[in-house]
XYZ file of C-alpha atoms in Angstrom:
701
model
C 20.319 28.324 28.886
C 23.457 29.744 30.606
C 24.773 28.834 33.340
C 26.437 30.689 35.570
C 29.242 27.836 38.287
C 28.355 28.753 41.672
C 30.788 28.275 44.850
C 28.640 26.296 47.770
C 31.498 26.298 50.440
C 30.114 29.273 51.804
C 27.215 28.069 51.393
C 25.641 30.928 50.643
C 24.609 30.794 47.234
C 26.474 33.312 45.408
C 29.667 34.267 43.431
C 32.719 35.002 45.396
C 33.934 38.485 43.749
C 31.550 39.870 41.729
C 32.367 40.958 38.144
C 33.494 43.781 38.646
C 36.204 42.937 40.537
C 38.202 40.228 39.072
C 40.054 40.948 34.975
C 38.277 39.785 32.511
C 41.542 38.591 31.233
C 42.474 35.642 34.234
C 39.416 33.888 33.850
C 39.450 33.608 30.800
C 42.809 32.696 31.258
C 41.905 30.225 33.717
C 39.052 28.859 31.959
C 41.542 27.696 28.745
C 44.438 26.077 31.106
C 41.478 24.641 32.402
C 39.457 23.177 30.060
C 43.261 22.430 28.049
C 44.075 20.508 31.898
C 40.368 18.396 31.006
C 41.051 17.378 27.938
C 44.127 15.783 29.031
C 42.853 14.111 31.537
C 39.723 12.471 29.094
C 43.360 12.096 26.414
C 45.838 10.285 29.750
C 43.775 7.374 31.693
C 46.870 7.656 34.606
C 46.335 11.564 34.870
C 42.768 11.753 35.628
C 42.271 13.470 39.044
C 39.058 13.736 40.507
C 36.975 16.844 42.213
C 37.948 17.340 46.139
C 35.033 15.741 47.888
C 34.757 19.480 49.626
C 34.450 20.736 46.300
C 31.427 20.354 44.593
C 28.987 23.417 41.630
C 25.777 23.731 41.860
C 24.415 25.544 37.846
C 21.692 28.314 38.059
C 19.694 28.773 34.660
C 19.371 32.365 33.487
C 17.821 31.994 30.272
C 19.994 33.093 27.171
C 18.314 36.857 25.520
C 18.594 34.993 21.972
C 16.552 32.038 22.520
C 13.306 31.932 22.506
C 10.456 30.550 24.166
C 11.122 27.850 25.791
C 14.562 27.160 24.486
C 17.798 25.238 26.388
C 21.089 28.416 25.428
C 24.139 25.796 25.504
C 25.878 26.084 29.302
C 29.121 28.574 29.603
C 30.579 26.993 32.546
C 32.171 30.349 35.051
C 34.804 28.204 37.138
C 36.108 29.680 40.181
C 38.911 29.499 42.431
C 39.733 26.527 43.062
C 36.613 24.492 41.004
C 36.973 21.702 38.555
C 33.753 22.268 36.093
C 32.813 19.172 33.796
C 34.206 19.160 30.361
C 31.599 20.893 26.847
C 29.653 19.017 26.249
C 28.496 17.190 30.386
C 26.843 19.427 32.826
C 26.651 19.651 36.708
C 25.542 15.658 36.687
C 28.529 14.514 34.629
C 26.458 13.485 31.615
C 27.856 13.795 28.067
C 25.872 15.923 25.621
C 22.986 14.148 22.477
C 25.558 16.024 20.687
C 29.012 14.290 21.820
C 26.323 10.869 22.576
C 26.102 10.943 18.741
C 29.121 11.767 17.158
C 30.318 8.797 19.709
C 28.038 6.285 18.277
C 29.460 7.129 15.094
C 31.891 4.799 15.245
C 32.230 2.455 11.798
C 35.772 0.348 12.499
C 38.257 -0.274 10.113
C 36.509 -4.536 9.751
C 32.763 -3.343 9.768
C 35.039 -0.577 6.783
C 36.406 -4.069 4.897
C 32.758 -5.821 5.275
C 31.140 -2.690 3.674
C 33.794 -2.323 1.006
C 33.771 -5.977 0.990
C 30.660 -6.045 -1.068
C 31.079 -3.978 -3.311
C 33.818 -5.602 -4.232
C 31.179 -8.417 -4.713
C 29.238 -6.654 -7.025
C 31.295 -5.170 -9.083
C 32.314 -8.969 -9.919
C 28.835 -10.198 -10.990
C 28.786 -7.502 -13.658
C 32.303 -8.119 -14.460
C 32.085 -11.626 -14.938
C 28.346 -11.592 -16.216
C 29.656 -8.825 -18.882
C 32.734 -9.775 -19.723
C 34.145 -13.402 -18.807
C 30.057 -15.245 -19.011
C 29.558 -14.144 -22.220
C 32.430 -14.335 -24.016
C 33.076 -18.004 -23.305
C 29.991 -19.314 -24.629
C 30.036 -17.591 -27.384
C 33.707 -19.742 -27.694
C 31.619 -22.723 -26.384
C 28.526 -22.065 -29.246
C 31.165 -21.565 -31.636
C 33.506 -24.742 -30.744
C 30.018 -27.285 -31.881
C 29.252 -26.003 -34.858
C 31.909 -23.232 -36.393
C 29.782 -21.158 -36.467
C 30.428 -16.811 -36.437
C 29.498 -14.692 -33.719
C 26.771 -13.316 -35.059
C 25.164 -17.006 -36.474
C 25.677 -17.663 -32.721
C 23.999 -14.485 -32.125
C 21.000 -15.053 -34.061
C 20.698 -17.850 -32.401
C 20.617 -17.356 -28.911
C 18.571 -13.660 -29.309
C 18.922 -10.535 -29.609
C 21.269 -7.841 -27.443
C 18.725 -6.713 -26.151
C 16.982 -10.109 -24.893
C 20.066 -10.964 -23.442
C 20.954 -8.005 -21.316
C 16.751 -7.390 -20.283
C 15.901 -10.324 -19.855
C 19.573 -13.439 -19.294
C 17.959 -14.879 -23.054
C 15.222 -16.366 -21.211
C 16.098 -18.574 -19.391
C 16.744 -17.912 -16.226
C 16.593 -20.650 -12.741
C 13.499 -20.556 -10.004
C 14.617 -19.287 -6.488
C 17.753 -16.971 -7.444
C 15.036 -15.052 -9.089
C 12.403 -15.114 -6.775
C 14.875 -13.992 -4.219
C 16.148 -11.218 -6.436
C 11.672 -10.013 -6.410
C 12.144 -10.375 -2.599
C 15.071 -7.544 -2.929
C 13.811 -5.297 -5.678
C 10.126 -5.913 -4.116
C 11.694 -4.468 -0.024
C 14.248 -1.995 -1.155
C 15.520 0.594 2.276
C 12.406 2.105 2.305
C 10.960 -1.518 3.401
C 13.140 -1.794 5.260
C 13.906 0.125 7.584
C 10.736 2.637 6.817
C 8.274 -0.394 8.266
C 10.284 -1.080 11.726
C 9.792 3.062 11.526
C 6.067 3.051 10.920
C 4.690 0.329 13.783
C 7.720 2.784 15.813
C 5.775 6.087 15.260
C 1.714 4.750 14.055
C 1.569 1.145 15.845
C 0.943 -1.710 15.125
C -1.899 -1.118 12.367
C 0.574 -1.853 9.277
C 1.087 -5.064 10.307
C -2.119 -6.232 8.114
C -0.286 -5.812 4.812
C 0.727 -9.046 6.223
C -2.758 -9.998 4.485
C -3.157 -7.932 1.476
C 0.853 -9.542 0.075
C -0.858 -12.907 -0.103
C -4.241 -11.712 -1.257
C -3.321 -9.465 -4.053
C -0.041 -12.183 -4.855
C -3.178 -14.106 -5.725
C -4.663 -11.485 -7.954
C -2.007 -10.105 -9.610
C -1.495 -14.425 -10.609
C -4.646 -15.320 -12.334
C -5.523 -11.864 -13.585
C -3.094 -10.035 -14.755
C 0.819 -12.025 -15.514
C -1.593 -14.787 -17.192
C -1.519 -12.329 -19.721
C 2.418 -11.140 -19.928
C 3.635 -14.162 -19.590
C 2.624 -15.420 -22.375
C 2.202 -12.813 -24.548
C 6.544 -13.346 -23.494
C 7.504 -8.551 -23.414
C 10.639 -7.690 -23.000
C 8.110 -4.222 -22.182
C 5.368 -4.616 -20.318
C 3.667 -1.118 -21.885
C 3.755 -3.222 -25.678
C 1.181 -5.057 -24.294
C -0.800 -1.083 -24.885
C -0.307 -1.218 -28.667
C -1.439 -4.612 -28.983
C -4.441 -3.655 -26.630
C -5.402 -0.185 -27.343
C -2.227 2.301 -29.611
C 0.871 3.548 -29.978
C -0.662 6.559 -28.351
C -1.853 4.465 -25.518
C 1.731 2.644 -24.990
C 4.207 6.168 -25.481
C 1.118 7.069 -22.783
C 1.749 4.377 -20.205
C 5.802 4.022 -20.588
C 6.027 7.099 -19.454
C 3.767 7.149 -16.751
C 6.397 4.268 -14.921
C 9.440 7.028 -15.900
C 7.819 9.267 -14.145
C 7.291 6.858 -11.330
C 10.689 5.489 -11.065
C 12.802 8.768 -11.550
C 10.697 10.362 -8.646
C 11.403 6.097 -6.456
C 15.105 5.892 -7.097
C 15.817 8.862 -5.852
C 14.224 8.336 -2.407
C 15.419 4.738 -2.982
C 18.789 5.559 -2.896
C 18.638 8.217 0.261
C 17.419 5.814 2.635
C 21.002 4.106 2.852
C 22.527 7.309 2.597
C 20.593 8.071 6.111
C 21.894 4.718 7.524
C 25.155 5.327 6.548
C 25.314 8.647 8.050
C 23.754 7.895 11.540
C 26.382 4.702 11.855
C 29.576 7.271 10.289
C 28.868 10.507 10.824
C 29.413 10.913 6.577
C 27.669 13.338 4.765
C 24.877 11.807 2.273
C 25.808 13.732 -0.346
C 29.230 12.094 -0.612
C 28.240 8.105 0.170
C 26.120 8.193 -2.454
C 27.470 8.167 -6.104
C 30.113 6.740 -4.991
C 28.013 3.644 -4.038
C 25.696 4.323 -7.059
C 28.984 4.251 -8.778
C 29.407 0.604 -9.012
C 26.071 0.121 -8.760
C 25.918 1.483 -12.169
C 29.087 -0.274 -13.103
C 27.363 -4.309 -12.395
C 24.004 -2.963 -14.111
C 25.570 -1.173 -17.258
C 28.310 -3.676 -16.994
C 26.182 -7.615 -16.492
C 22.949 -6.739 -17.318
C 19.493 -8.658 -15.776
C 21.784 -11.656 -14.703
C 24.502 -9.514 -13.102
C 20.856 -8.215 -11.385
C 19.986 -11.149 -10.493
C 22.701 -12.472 -8.522
C 23.414 -9.742 -6.373
C 20.225 -9.542 -5.923
C 20.825 -13.194 -4.276
C 24.184 -11.953 -2.084
C 22.423 -8.687 -1.357
C 19.319 -10.588 -0.082
C 21.613 -13.066 2.141
C 24.085 -10.466 3.144
C 19.681 -7.775 3.830
C 18.564 -11.133 6.211
C 21.721 -11.750 7.320
C 21.906 -7.835 9.351
C 18.223 -8.349 10.045
C 18.727 -11.115 11.998
C 21.116 -10.557 13.817
C 19.840 -6.770 14.923
C 16.190 -8.113 16.402
C 18.317 -11.046 18.326
C 20.130 -9.174 19.712
C 18.354 -6.516 20.536
C 16.173 -9.420 21.786
C 18.608 -10.941 24.550
C 19.391 -6.836 26.098
C 15.931 -5.846 26.004
C 15.070 -8.698 28.401
C 13.497 -11.043 25.672
C 10.121 -10.970 24.298
C 8.017 -11.007 26.326
C 9.350 -7.434 27.547
C 9.098 -6.241 24.093
C 5.158 -7.913 23.835
C 4.391 -6.388 27.192
C 5.975 -2.782 27.136
C 4.736 -2.262 23.687
C 0.764 -3.731 24.921
C 1.257 -0.909 27.057
C 2.300 2.264 25.151
C -1.132 1.227 23.110
C 0.866 0.340 20.111
C -0.120 -3.356 20.660
C -3.067 -3.131 19.018
C -6.572 -4.667 16.490
C -7.195 -3.933 13.338
C -9.130 0.053 12.610
C -12.436 -1.320 11.719
C -13.944 2.288 10.396
C -15.495 3.051 7.018
C -13.599 6.629 7.565
C -10.773 7.214 4.460
C -9.533 9.407 6.123
C -8.312 7.431 9.146
C -4.851 6.730 8.132
C -4.556 3.085 9.121
C -7.536 0.844 9.267
C -8.097 -2.374 7.479
C -10.498 -0.400 4.726
C -7.257 0.990 3.523
C -5.348 -1.853 4.620
C -7.933 -4.381 1.881
C -8.760 -1.534 -0.864
C -5.808 0.971 -1.278
C -3.677 -1.285 0.423
C -4.598 -4.433 -1.693
C -4.753 -2.576 -5.166
C -1.462 -1.060 -4.367
C 0.178 -4.021 -3.764
C -1.228 -5.719 -6.934
C -0.105 -3.332 -9.424
C 3.506 -3.629 -7.842
C 3.235 -7.426 -7.660
C 1.184 -7.731 -11.379
C 1.719 -4.811 -13.435
C 4.604 -2.764 -12.623
C 7.332 -3.665 -14.793
C 10.319 -4.465 -12.994
C 8.749 -7.799 -11.405
C 7.198 -8.949 -14.701
C 11.171 -8.397 -16.144
C 11.196 -11.121 -14.504
C 9.103 -12.788 -14.274
C 10.033 -12.943 -18.227
C 13.047 -13.399 -17.880
C 12.315 -17.640 -16.390
C 11.345 -20.309 -19.671
C 7.687 -21.576 -18.272
C 4.776 -21.131 -17.037
C 6.053 -23.333 -14.375
C 8.630 -22.339 -12.986
C 6.895 -18.827 -12.847
C 4.416 -20.342 -10.684
C 7.319 -21.531 -8.057
C 9.272 -18.784 -8.343
C 5.289 -16.857 -7.101
C 5.065 -18.866 -4.504
C 9.291 -18.374 -3.213
C 8.827 -14.883 -3.878
C 5.014 -14.428 -1.749
C 5.904 -16.206 0.638
C 10.018 -14.800 1.035
C 7.807 -11.401 1.455
C 5.259 -12.078 3.634
C 8.554 -13.180 6.390
C 10.136 -10.363 5.387
C 8.041 -8.106 6.279
C 7.385 -9.491 9.264
C 10.892 -9.342 10.775
C 10.762 -5.552 9.915
C 7.130 -5.545 11.578
C 8.498 -7.058 14.745
C 12.068 -4.734 14.702
C 9.489 -1.638 14.746
C 8.377 -3.282 18.381
C 12.188 -3.446 18.874
C 12.798 -0.573 18.722
C 10.081 1.000 21.244
C 11.252 -2.323 24.361
C 14.300 -0.596 23.309
C 14.158 3.554 23.620
C 10.469 3.317 25.244
C 12.025 6.392 28.143
C 14.296 7.529 25.825
C 12.730 8.376 22.573
C 15.352 9.240 20.440
C 13.121 10.940 18.042
C 12.487 14.001 20.861
C 15.998 14.657 22.300
C 17.354 14.853 18.141
C 19.784 11.716 18.726
C 18.341 10.265 15.579
C 18.004 13.714 13.044
C 15.157 11.426 10.754
C 12.559 9.308 12.012
C 14.159 6.599 9.333
C 17.296 7.026 11.518
C 15.900 5.058 14.738
C 16.637 1.559 12.701
C 20.747 2.019 12.274
C 20.865 3.777 15.977
C 19.646 0.465 17.445
C 22.130 -1.212 15.878
C 25.269 1.008 16.896
C 23.865 1.454 20.256
C 24.021 -2.412 20.719
C 25.749 -3.809 18.287
C 28.734 -1.487 18.778
C 30.579 -4.050 20.777
C 31.374 -6.236 17.527
C 33.659 -5.939 14.966
C 31.546 -6.300 11.525
C 27.868 -6.106 12.691
C 27.219 -1.858 11.988
C 29.032 -3.169 8.647
C 27.011 -5.676 8.161
C 23.259 -3.823 8.362
C 24.887 -1.252 6.375
C 25.834 -3.160 3.555
C 22.514 -5.304 3.833
C 19.912 -1.466 3.375
C 22.207 -0.470 1.318
C 22.269 -4.020 -0.658
C 18.043 -3.586 -0.684
C 18.754 0.108 -2.167
C 21.128 -0.809 -4.957
C 18.607 -4.258 -5.774
C 15.782 -2.009 -6.503
C 17.966 0.600 -8.356
C 19.944 -2.014 -10.224
C 16.818 -3.526 -10.815
C 14.936 0.278 -11.719
C 17.260 1.294 -14.191
C 17.613 -2.458 -16.088
C 13.544 -1.945 -16.613
C 14.076 1.606 -17.962
C 16.512 0.537 -20.094
C 14.010 -2.145 -21.206
C 11.371 0.256 -21.610
C 13.929 3.521 -23.349
C 15.001 0.192 -25.775
C 11.758 -1.450 -26.498
C 8.693 2.169 -26.034
C 11.297 5.490 -27.022
C 14.212 4.448 -29.181
C 13.311 1.661 -30.696
C 9.495 2.533 -33.026
C 11.406 6.300 -32.954
C 14.567 5.216 -34.929
C 13.849 4.152 -39.546
C 16.287 2.302 -39.565
C 16.837 -1.485 -37.345
C 19.198 -1.353 -34.813
C 22.578 -3.631 -34.807
C 23.273 -6.137 -32.567
C 26.531 -3.188 -31.364
C 23.856 -0.383 -31.406
C 21.671 -2.075 -29.354
C 24.229 -2.391 -26.200
C 25.134 0.660 -26.679
C 22.364 2.326 -26.849
C 21.314 0.039 -23.086
C 24.170 0.937 -21.460
C 23.615 5.036 -21.757
C 20.193 5.253 -21.344
C 21.338 3.357 -17.822
C 24.427 5.504 -16.858
C 22.129 8.263 -17.758
C 19.520 7.188 -15.728
C 21.214 6.444 -13.128
C 23.229 9.959 -12.917
C 19.559 11.609 -13.130
C 18.522 9.935 -10.466
C 21.597 10.513 -7.772
C 20.676 14.038 -8.625
C 17.178 13.960 -7.527
C 18.387 13.099 -4.120
C 18.572 16.920 -3.977
C 15.513 16.923 -4.024
C 13.819 14.078 -2.021
C 15.801 15.665 0.301
C 13.883 18.531 0.833
C 10.474 16.336 0.574
C 10.414 16.980 5.029
C 7.986 13.557 4.799
C 9.105 9.497 5.990
C 10.192 8.139 3.874
C 7.403 4.971 3.144
C 4.552 8.131 3.320
C 6.705 10.355 0.539
C 6.846 7.285 -1.630
C 2.919 5.997 -1.524
C 1.853 9.424 -1.650
C 3.707 10.817 -4.875
C 4.126 7.529 -6.954
C 0.684 7.085 -6.570
C 0.835 10.629 -9.616
C 1.338 7.293 -11.703
C 0.730 4.295 -10.877
C -2.506 4.717 -9.852
C -3.673 5.533 -14.083
C -0.767 2.821 -14.563
C -3.537 0.518 -12.789
C -6.431 2.094 -14.411
C -4.882 1.518 -18.105
C -4.069 -2.093 -17.260
C -7.686 -2.489 -15.546
C -8.877 -0.908 -18.520
C -7.069 -3.192 -20.933
C -7.783 -6.899 -19.434
C -10.844 -6.346 -17.801
C -12.919 -3.525 -19.897
C -12.943 -5.473 -23.375
C -15.093 -2.091 -24.847
C -12.917 0.704 -23.870
C -11.700 1.747 -26.900
C -8.219 3.626 -27.639
C -8.848 6.860 -27.290
C -11.574 6.480 -24.595
C -8.455 4.514 -22.270
C -6.147 8.096 -23.658
C -9.126 10.222 -21.816
C -9.271 8.154 -19.046
C -5.195 8.027 -18.442
C -4.760 11.951 -18.532
C -7.433 12.856 -16.341
C -6.798 10.450 -13.557
C -3.015 12.325 -13.262
C -4.063 15.179 -13.392
C -6.327 14.009 -10.154
C -4.061 12.634 -9.370
C -1.336 15.251 -9.324
C -3.527 17.449 -7.904
C -4.253 15.094 -5.572
C -0.933 14.481 -4.097
C 1.332 17.735 -4.552
C -1.986 19.716 -2.346
C -2.216 16.687 0.115
C 2.278 17.215 0.177
C 1.630 20.832 0.451
C -0.859 20.645 3.811
C 1.240 17.735 5.256
C 4.479 20.404 5.302
C 2.489 23.178 6.943
C 0.603 21.370 9.217
C -2.853 21.280 7.913
C -2.526 17.763 8.294
C -0.878 15.687 11.232
C -1.572 11.699 11.987
C -1.493 11.354 15.378
C 1.395 9.272 16.627
C 1.486 6.339 19.661
C 2.982 8.325 22.317
C 6.733 8.474 23.469
C 8.267 8.993 26.893
C 11.937 10.891 27.439
C 11.721 10.682 31.633
C 14.757 7.716 30.961
C 17.182 9.745 29.363
C 21.038 8.992 30.566
C 22.001 12.069 28.155
C 20.818 15.648 28.402
C 19.694 17.225 26.002
C 17.437 20.550 24.559
C 14.395 19.933 25.788
C 11.615 21.423 24.472
C 7.926 22.977 25.984
C 6.001 20.807 23.217
C 6.549 17.638 22.791
C 4.898 14.145 20.917
C 3.581 13.648 24.484
C 2.002 16.778 25.630
C 1.800 18.086 21.986
C -1.688 19.228 20.673
C -2.418 20.117 17.457
C -5.323 21.916 15.810
C -8.071 19.391 14.632
C -11.136 19.658 12.140
C -14.354 17.555 12.605
C -15.561 16.014 9.412
C -18.427 18.293 9.613
C -15.881 21.689 9.021
C -13.432 20.237 6.131
C -14.766 21.356 2.695
C -15.837 18.629 -0.326
C -12.625 19.412 -0.723
C -10.241 18.868 1.943
C -11.833 15.812 2.724
C -11.036 14.589 -0.701
C -7.227 14.712 0.038
C -7.232 14.296 3.646
C -8.449 10.995 2.572
C -6.033 8.837 3.535
C -2.353 7.911 1.167
C -2.699 3.855 1.144
C -5.642 5.225 -0.777
C -4.672 7.220 -3.761
C -3.931 3.963 -5.951
C -7.246 2.823 -5.727
C -8.281 6.494 -6.537
C -6.368 6.881 -8.978
C -7.291 4.040 -10.654
C -10.351 4.304 -10.247
C -11.126 7.742 -11.233
C -9.606 6.432 -15.102
C -12.220 3.622 -15.348
C -14.731 6.092 -14.636
C -14.347 8.779 -17.176
C -13.283 6.022 -20.141
C -15.721 4.439 -19.751
C -17.950 7.793 -20.416
C -16.074 9.078 -22.356
C -17.217 5.973 -24.071
C -20.431 7.915 -24.513
C -18.573 10.166 -27.247
C -15.529 7.973 -28.233
C -17.261 4.511 -28.913
C -16.510 1.029 -27.965
C -14.558 -1.732 -28.711
C -16.965 -4.817 -30.559
C -16.521 -8.036 -28.965
C -14.780 -9.179 -31.864
C -12.479 -6.623 -32.320
C -10.172 -7.542 -28.939
C -7.962 -9.752 -29.186
C -8.719 -13.127 -26.636
C -5.236 -13.170 -25.418
C -5.612 -9.820 -25.062
C -7.891 -10.460 -21.587
C -7.851 -11.642 -18.387
C -8.782 -15.274 -18.223
C -11.201 -14.458 -15.755
C -13.170 -12.056 -18.129
C -12.159 -14.272 -20.796
C -14.065 -17.150 -20.212
C -17.571 -15.010 -20.607
C -16.142 -13.980 -24.232
C -14.766 -16.702 -25.448
C -17.944 -17.395 -27.727
C -16.837 -13.432 -29.439
C -13.664 -14.419 -29.774
C -13.098 -18.084 -31.432
C -12.404 -16.846 -34.629
C -9.764 -14.593 -33.705
C -8.123 -17.549 -31.549
C -8.444 -19.601 -34.240
C -7.085 -17.272 -36.942
C -3.769 -16.257 -33.692
C -3.675 -19.755 -34.090
C -3.126 -20.548 -37.678
C -0.503 -18.036 -37.685
C 1.348 -19.114 -34.472
C 1.672 -22.614 -36.337
C 2.952 -21.121 -39.614
C 5.233 -19.014 -38.091
C 7.303 -21.932 -36.086
C 6.601 -23.854 -39.525
C 8.425 -20.544 -41.366
C-alpha cells in the first residue's frame, strides 16, 4: 500500500500544503536528509532523539494502481515539516517489517561458524585417517608378523572392494547401529517430520507403531537371506534367484531412486542454512558436499560409519537443546499440549477405509508399513551396514539398537512439531512469509529462541547437515557398491586388479556426488513438502523393487521372465501415478486440508493477503464425482510403495500363465525367506544337501 504521512496538529487530518504549492526538489532533499538522520541515530545510540510528544503521525492507505486485488504495496512515507517518521521497513506503530525481521534473524556469529566448520573438519580428518593412516598401519602390522608382501596381505584381508564397501566385515555393533540411525533419519526426517506435525497434525505420529512392526518384518523375512548369502550388493540376489537381466533391472531401479533421493537430502539442510545465515542454497550446497565426497571417497565404509557416529551425537545434542529451550520459552510442557489440543492438532488416529485420506491408520498400517519394511530390510543402504558385521548375533543386536534409537529420535521430532505450533500459535510464519518454505520452520525456531546462546545455532545447523551428510555419504558408498558389482564387473572381460577396483570405486563416488549436487536445482523447482516429495517420487522405483523382492523371497513359483514383466509393468504404472499426482498437487486439483493457524498476535509488519490458510476455501470434488482414473491418483501417497509392489506381483502371477512357473526343486532353498522355507522343506531337501556338500568342499580346498 502507499501511505501518506499527514499532520494532525490542526486536527483536520488533511495535508497542510497542496502538492502544487510544494517544490518537489525540496521535498526529496528533505526526505533524504531525514532518512540519513534516522539511519545515523540507529547506528549511534547517543544521538537518538525521541519525537516531540506534540507531534504524532497517522497513515492513510491508498491502493497502489499496480497492486493486485487485496495486495498491499510498499509504504511510501512523505514527511511534513517538523514531523518524524518510522525508518524504512517499519510502520506508524514502530513495528519492524517482516523483511527486516528476517534479515535480523539471520544472525550466525563467529562461534556458530566455528562450530559448523569444526564438524566438517572432524569428518574430513576421519576420512584421512581411515583412507590413509589406518590402512598403512594395518599393512605394516601384518607385514611385521610374517614378512608377507602387500599383495599377500590384501589377499588375506579380502579384496579392496570388500574393505572399502563393507569394512572387511569386521565392524562393531554400536557404531553400525548409530550409523543406521543417522542414515535413516536424514534432514528430510529431522525437519520434515516436525513440519508435518505443525501443518497437518499428529496423524503421522502413529508411524512409531509401524517402525517397530517394520523392523520385525525386515528381520524375519528379508534380512536372514541376505545375511546368510553375505553379498556386497543386495541386487546380486536377483541373479541368484532369477537371472542377470533381473539383477540389472533391480540395480537400475535402486540407482534411479537414489539419484532422486540424494538431491532432496542435500537441499533440506541447505534451506536450514539459508534461514539462519542468508547464504544462497547453491553456494553452501557444493561446499559441504565436497567435504562429504572427500571423506567418503578416501575412507570408504569405515569413514562413513565413524563420521555417522560423530554426526549422530551432534544431531541428538542439537535437537535436544532446541526441544528443552523451546519448551521452557513457551511456558512448559502443559502449555505445549494445551495449545495443540485447542487447535485440533492432537487427535486420535483417523479410522477410515477411504484410501484417499492423506493420513489414516489404514495408510499407516498398510502403506507406511510396506514402505518402511522395504527401507529397513531390502534397501542396499541399510543391508550394506548389516553385512559389515561379522555374524548373525551382532546383526540381531544392531537391529534392536537401531529400531529403538529410531523410535526415540522420531518421537523427539514429532514433539518438536508440537513445540513449533505452541511457539507460533498466534503468528504463523508461513502466512507472514517470515519462513519462505515449510521446512524452514524448525531453523526459524532455532534462530529466534537460541540466538542468545553463541554456538547453539551453529550446532543445530551442524546437526541438520550431519543428518544429511550421513545419508549422502551412505548413499554414495552404496551406489559405488552397486556400480562396481552390478554394472562394471559383469561388463568387463578381464577381472579388475585391486588397484583398478580402488580407482573405479572412488571415481564412481565422485561422479555420483557431483550429479547429486547438480540435481538440487531440479528439486528446488518441485514446490512440495520434502517428506511427501521424497516418498512420492521415490515410490516410482521403490514399489517395483519391493515387488521384486517379494517375488523372489515369498513367491517361489514366479520365474525370471514373469518377474521381469511384472517389474516393468509396475514401474510404468508407478511412473504414471506419481507424475500425475504431483501435477495435480501443483495445479491445485489435489489439496490436503491443513490445520488452522492464526496471525492475530504478530508483532511485526507484513503483507496481509486476502486469502490465508484460515479463511481459504478450495473447490473439492465429492468421491462420486471423480472418474476412476482420478480415484486412482487421488489415493494417499502413503500407499504408493505397496501399490507398486502389488501391481508387480499380480502382473507377474498373470504372466506365469504365458511364461510358465517354477517347480519346487528349481529354486534353491537358501534363496527363499525362512517363513516360506518351512513349507518347502521336503521339496528342497536334495538341493539343500548338495549346497552343503559344495560349501564343505570349498572350505577344504
